[in-house]
XYZ file of C-alpha atoms in Angstrom:
383
model
C 5.713 29.640 17.057
C 7.605 31.949 15.012
C 6.494 35.618 15.832
C 5.418 34.600 19.146
C 7.814 36.995 20.866
C 9.093 36.859 24.047
C 9.072 39.942 26.123
C 12.932 40.154 26.182
C 12.603 39.692 22.241
C 9.999 42.418 22.215
C 12.053 44.625 24.205
C 15.069 44.714 22.168
C 12.883 45.138 18.762
C 11.355 48.016 20.505
C 14.677 49.237 21.794
C 16.059 49.023 18.305
C 13.252 50.797 16.930
C 13.434 53.907 19.306
C 17.153 54.325 19.250
C 17.189 54.453 15.239
C 14.220 57.182 15.260
C 15.901 59.312 17.860
C 19.482 58.732 16.880
C 19.661 57.982 13.047
C 17.321 60.472 11.866
C 18.410 63.875 12.923
C 19.779 64.932 9.449
C 18.658 65.360 6.053
C 18.952 61.916 4.661
C 17.700 63.395 0.989
C 21.108 65.608 0.920
C 23.231 62.651 1.961
C 21.791 60.712 -0.527
C 22.677 63.241 -3.388
C 26.168 63.642 -1.993
C 27.144 60.319 -1.393
C 27.770 60.705 1.864
C 28.348 58.357 4.802
C 27.468 59.061 8.367
C 30.434 58.429 11.005
C 28.669 59.555 13.728
C 25.684 57.214 13.183
C 28.136 54.075 13.043
C 29.528 55.093 16.241
C 26.328 55.421 17.642
C 25.440 51.756 16.583
C 28.378 50.743 18.133
C 27.475 52.224 21.519
C 23.862 50.635 21.084
C 25.851 47.403 20.332
C 24.088 46.895 17.230
C 27.127 44.845 15.742
C 27.391 42.321 18.511
C 23.737 40.822 18.383
C 24.551 37.504 17.598
C 28.515 37.635 18.180
C 29.094 35.488 21.568
C 29.871 37.646 24.802
C 33.787 36.488 25.243
C 34.222 38.768 21.931
C 32.264 41.900 23.183
C 28.793 40.779 21.680
C 25.348 40.098 23.415
C 24.999 36.490 22.457
C 21.505 36.274 20.936
C 20.579 33.837 18.571
C 19.550 34.579 14.998
C 16.320 34.843 15.138
C 16.106 37.512 18.134
C 19.032 39.486 16.346
C 17.012 39.452 12.941
C 13.883 40.766 14.640
C 16.087 43.448 16.423
C 17.506 44.545 13.146
C 14.045 44.878 11.809
C 13.284 47.075 14.445
C 16.020 49.350 13.422
C 15.202 49.472 9.810
C 11.697 50.445 10.503
C 13.149 53.568 12.475
C 16.034 54.269 10.278
C 14.959 56.078 6.830
C 18.622 55.503 5.342
C 18.422 52.303 3.677
C 21.874 52.800 2.469
C 23.281 53.082 6.124
C 21.172 50.317 7.211
C 22.891 47.883 4.599
C 26.354 49.379 5.651
C 25.828 48.153 9.072
C 24.244 44.506 7.704
C 27.047 44.224 5.253
C 29.600 44.447 8.264
C 27.581 42.180 10.504
C 26.728 39.242 7.558
C 29.845 39.751 5.347
C 32.535 40.327 7.774
C 31.619 39.391 11.477
C 29.801 35.972 10.594
C 32.625 34.920 8.356
C 35.328 35.472 11.031
C 33.002 34.177 13.920
C 32.452 30.856 11.815
C 35.735 30.490 9.939
C 38.254 32.539 11.321
C 41.010 30.675 13.948
C 40.666 31.880 17.618
C 43.527 34.031 17.504
C 41.936 35.954 14.534
C 38.434 36.162 16.139
C 40.159 37.642 19.338
C 42.017 40.008 17.398
C 39.260 41.328 15.103
C 35.882 40.802 16.372
C 36.088 42.783 19.664
C 37.471 45.726 17.611
C 34.693 45.581 14.748
C 32.179 45.422 17.404
C 33.727 48.699 19.501
C 34.322 50.737 16.445
C 38.195 50.781 16.583
C 37.898 49.250 12.529
C 35.326 48.704 10.099
C 34.923 45.870 7.669
C 34.326 44.936 3.948
C 33.994 41.924 2.207
C 35.413 41.808 -1.463
C 35.028 38.810 -3.957
C 33.056 40.879 -7.033
C 35.308 41.685 -10.133
C 34.780 42.700 -13.600
C 34.206 38.955 -14.811
C 33.331 37.394 -11.620
C 29.715 38.355 -10.265
C 27.218 35.570 -10.657
C 30.305 33.479 -11.688
C 31.914 34.326 -8.259
C 34.799 31.897 -8.486
C 36.180 33.242 -11.954
C 38.546 35.219 -10.166
C 42.054 36.934 -11.697
C 42.942 38.230 -8.529
C 45.865 35.868 -7.867
C 47.850 35.448 -4.687
C 51.249 33.973 -5.264
C 52.928 31.951 -2.186
C 56.099 33.792 -0.801
C 58.270 33.369 2.209
C 55.684 34.324 5.094
C 52.708 34.864 3.270
C 51.230 35.933 -0.104
C 51.868 38.348 -2.718
C 48.171 39.551 -4.150
C 47.469 41.414 -7.439
C 44.170 42.126 -9.096
C 41.125 44.034 -8.818
C 37.658 44.117 -7.054
C 34.545 46.053 -8.220
C 31.623 47.888 -6.480
C 33.114 46.818 -2.722
C 30.743 48.204 0.040
C 32.514 50.360 2.589
C 35.856 49.568 0.835
C 36.775 53.295 1.419
C 35.966 53.184 5.231
C 37.063 49.974 5.872
C 40.387 48.736 7.758
C 40.101 45.256 7.083
C 38.796 43.274 3.926
C 37.642 39.906 3.591
C 39.366 39.297 0.443
C 38.890 36.128 -2.035
C 41.886 35.297 -4.152
C 43.060 32.497 -6.396
C 46.008 30.851 -4.816
C 46.074 28.221 -7.457
C 44.224 29.252 -10.685
C 44.671 25.586 -12.094
C 42.077 24.459 -10.024
C 39.629 26.951 -10.336
C 36.983 27.189 -7.249
C 39.371 24.572 -5.316
C 42.028 26.946 -5.519
C 40.418 30.078 -4.295
C 41.420 31.199 -0.630
C 39.930 33.717 2.005
C 42.247 36.349 3.293
C 41.833 39.195 6.099
C 43.500 41.875 4.044
C 44.706 45.578 5.834
C 42.999 47.814 3.708
C 45.795 50.412 4.382
C 48.882 48.039 3.341
C 51.094 48.991 0.641
C 49.969 48.305 -2.962
C 46.203 48.737 -1.773
C 44.208 51.610 -3.890
C 40.726 52.149 -3.320
C 38.720 54.592 -5.734
C 36.398 57.332 -4.700
C 33.017 56.128 -4.131
C 31.249 55.405 -7.090
C 27.971 56.903 -8.105
C 24.918 54.353 -8.288
C 21.319 54.506 -8.787
C 20.602 53.817 -5.011
C 21.852 52.906 -1.539
C 24.250 55.689 -2.264
C 25.096 56.234 1.430
C 26.446 52.902 1.603
C 29.820 53.869 -0.461
C 31.079 51.357 -2.888
C 34.804 51.517 -4.410
C 36.750 49.925 -6.851
C 39.770 48.040 -5.266
C 43.070 47.748 -7.141
C 45.961 45.238 -5.374
C 49.376 45.847 -6.654
C 51.671 43.205 -5.280
C 50.435 43.271 -1.544
C 51.705 41.241 1.076
C 49.527 39.313 2.890
C 50.819 37.250 5.921
C 50.133 33.517 6.683
C 48.464 34.439 9.504
C 45.752 36.365 7.599
C 44.544 33.098 5.873
C 41.393 32.313 7.103
C 40.514 28.324 7.280
C 42.779 26.115 4.980
C 44.604 27.765 1.824
C 42.062 26.437 -1.074
C 38.722 26.394 1.380
C 37.725 29.868 -0.014
C 34.711 28.687 -1.940
C 33.345 26.825 0.515
C 33.728 29.750 3.227
C 32.076 31.877 0.680
C 29.441 29.646 -0.234
C 28.797 28.845 3.466
C 29.007 32.106 4.688
C 26.474 33.552 1.652
C 23.723 31.422 3.232
C 23.802 33.797 5.901
C 23.942 36.916 3.709
C 21.264 36.004 1.307
C 19.117 35.090 4.519
C 19.204 37.984 6.934
C 21.081 40.932 5.198
C 17.593 42.114 4.464
C 16.463 42.224 8.011
C 16.193 45.742 8.426
C 14.999 46.597 4.815
C 11.963 44.485 6.256
C 11.478 47.205 8.939
C 11.587 49.695 6.113
C 8.682 47.966 4.019
C 6.975 47.815 7.238
C 7.239 51.815 7.997
C 6.437 52.425 4.368
C 3.483 50.450 4.108
C 2.326 52.276 7.431
C 2.926 55.738 5.775
C 1.373 54.604 2.456
C -1.825 53.518 4.347
C -1.718 56.871 6.459
C -1.594 58.695 3.128
C -4.671 56.533 1.582
C -6.600 57.737 4.655
C -5.965 61.274 4.569
C -5.999 61.858 0.846
C -9.456 62.582 -0.585
C -10.490 62.465 -4.347
C -14.003 62.609 -5.370
C -15.374 63.278 -1.941
C -13.764 60.314 -0.006
C -10.328 58.982 0.686
C -8.469 57.038 -2.016
C -7.894 54.035 0.094
C -11.991 53.748 -0.385
C -11.156 52.859 -4.309
C -10.711 49.169 -4.941
C -7.913 49.914 -7.205
C -5.895 51.377 -4.411
C -6.966 49.238 -1.406
C -5.696 46.247 -3.615
C -2.351 47.546 -3.874
C -2.307 48.141 -0.140
C -3.515 44.737 0.335
C -0.557 43.339 -2.341
C 2.017 45.151 -0.161
C 0.703 43.580 2.971
C 1.058 40.346 1.770
C 4.532 40.505 0.593
C 5.718 41.974 3.590
C 4.092 39.290 5.656
C 5.600 36.504 3.267
C 8.958 38.210 3.321
C 8.772 38.473 6.951
C 7.915 34.670 7.491
C 10.587 33.404 5.178
C 13.332 35.360 6.901
C 11.847 34.355 10.481
C 11.809 30.834 9.387
C 15.319 30.496 8.163
C 16.774 32.546 11.271
C 14.785 29.599 13.440
C 15.988 26.806 11.369
C 19.574 28.221 11.678
C 18.916 28.382 15.541
C 17.873 24.498 15.331
C 21.222 23.855 13.446
C 19.276 22.929 10.239
C 20.281 23.615 6.450
C 19.051 26.756 5.608
C 20.553 26.687 1.855
C 16.824 26.711 0.213
C 15.345 28.646 2.843
C 17.588 31.767 2.567
C 17.543 31.617 -1.097
C 13.903 31.855 -0.995
C 14.128 34.548 1.638
C 16.302 36.929 -0.396
C 14.296 36.222 -3.752
C 10.976 37.047 -2.168
C 12.121 40.204 0.057
C 13.949 41.549 -2.567
C 11.683 41.310 -5.408
C 8.824 42.335 -2.834
C 10.764 45.563 -1.141
C 10.832 46.779 -5.255
C 7.644 46.138 -5.972
C 6.196 47.581 -2.802
C 8.063 50.640 -3.332
C 6.543 50.667 -6.999
C 2.979 50.382 -5.392
C 3.682 53.232 -2.697
C 4.550 55.621 -5.445
C 1.412 54.624 -7.625
C -0.395 55.230 -4.523
C 0.947 58.809 -3.553
C 0.785 59.880 -7.313
C 3.029 62.697 -8.191
C 3.844 63.298 -4.715
C 5.309 59.922 -4.460
C 7.326 61.094 -7.368
C 9.120 63.661 -5.024
C 12.236 63.080 -3.146
C 10.460 64.463 0.267
C 8.014 61.646 0.736
C 10.910 59.133 0.355
C 9.363 56.583 -1.694
C 11.185 57.376 -4.772
C 14.519 56.730 -3.033
C 12.965 53.326 -1.465
C 12.518 52.170 -5.168
C 16.336 53.092 -6.217
C 17.386 51.295 -3.012
C 15.328 48.320 -3.709
C 16.456 48.002 -6.951
C 20.073 47.071 -5.650
C 18.695 44.278 -3.579
C 17.762 42.305 -6.866
C 21.474 42.232 -7.514
C 23.691 42.158 -4.535
C 24.247 38.937 -2.820
C 23.350 36.901 -5.787
C 20.877 38.337 -8.384
C 16.829 37.045 -8.274
C 17.850 34.683 -11.321
C 20.805 33.243 -9.124
C 18.479 32.657 -6.313
C 16.011 30.830 -8.489
C 18.813 28.642 -9.622
C 19.863 27.578 -6.032
C 16.328 27.024 -5.445
C 15.685 24.791 -8.519
C 18.539 22.832 -7.376
C 17.362 22.078 -4.216
C 14.041 20.900 -5.686
C 16.063 18.697 -7.878
C 15.047 20.365 -11.103
C 18.138 22.453 -11.463
């Protein structure tokens, strides 16, 4: 049964939680959020803990766990770490870079890049979004022209997480614009190559410690051996890998939701008005109950998607439902937590106002909530 964890799974979860509590919270996250600051030493601590290697096979330096075990471990990390932006930076590399390479790169590419991503030698980012290619993901203006030995790429990408700290970028560009999505190709881009310009981090509403930048590409050379899969297979690679991203990139955020609920309950028990704890008032207790139900629904949908991946099943529907439910639930739970805490919840030191700003990003990145509804409708035969 999903949720009946083995002793090994429970131990890994608890180890990740304890690691995050003791190693990822030793500075002022409020100040880092204000300053748009990426925490390099935290990243290296995660490398030492082999956070990035959870489901990566041991031959590449990973731990070789299945997906269900991996997301349960990341849930523990999210409970222990107060920085949702840093959690997203970790999850972004795991689910949009390492997963793509593991499933679609050739053996030489995997052997070259996966061990370096896991041991912290390099960092990775994922770039498909453009000014006119957000929800319409394959309406790309970034063009890769075939030349001797490789491709010359010109174009731009926007709001790319970790771009400014990345060494490689999973880049999607059109190698045959006339063929639309069938002309899109995936590349491994050297982020330091001539012609690559990465902007300073953008000011964002939330998730500010996962630095996001715009990328400009001017006649950038990418060698043939940096094509992922086949030329023209980029759309299939993106769609297939996005199923993993949608289903599991929120694993840490589920841990954040669980911690948020526990702290809100604690506040409701301690805070007294009218001679009793505010949790005794039905309007408050009902909000807490709704938060609990959203959390458990989110968990179960993610666990089901993970368990079905491990069974070899198609999770297109599962992952869209998980992404929709978790992102919307985190946002609504953050609103309810602020309402329970009242004026205190409006202040940075209680952390929930930052949770709300961070949660808002979740209904946008990785495919908006409306896109997830479209996917679900299509899978139901009505879209």
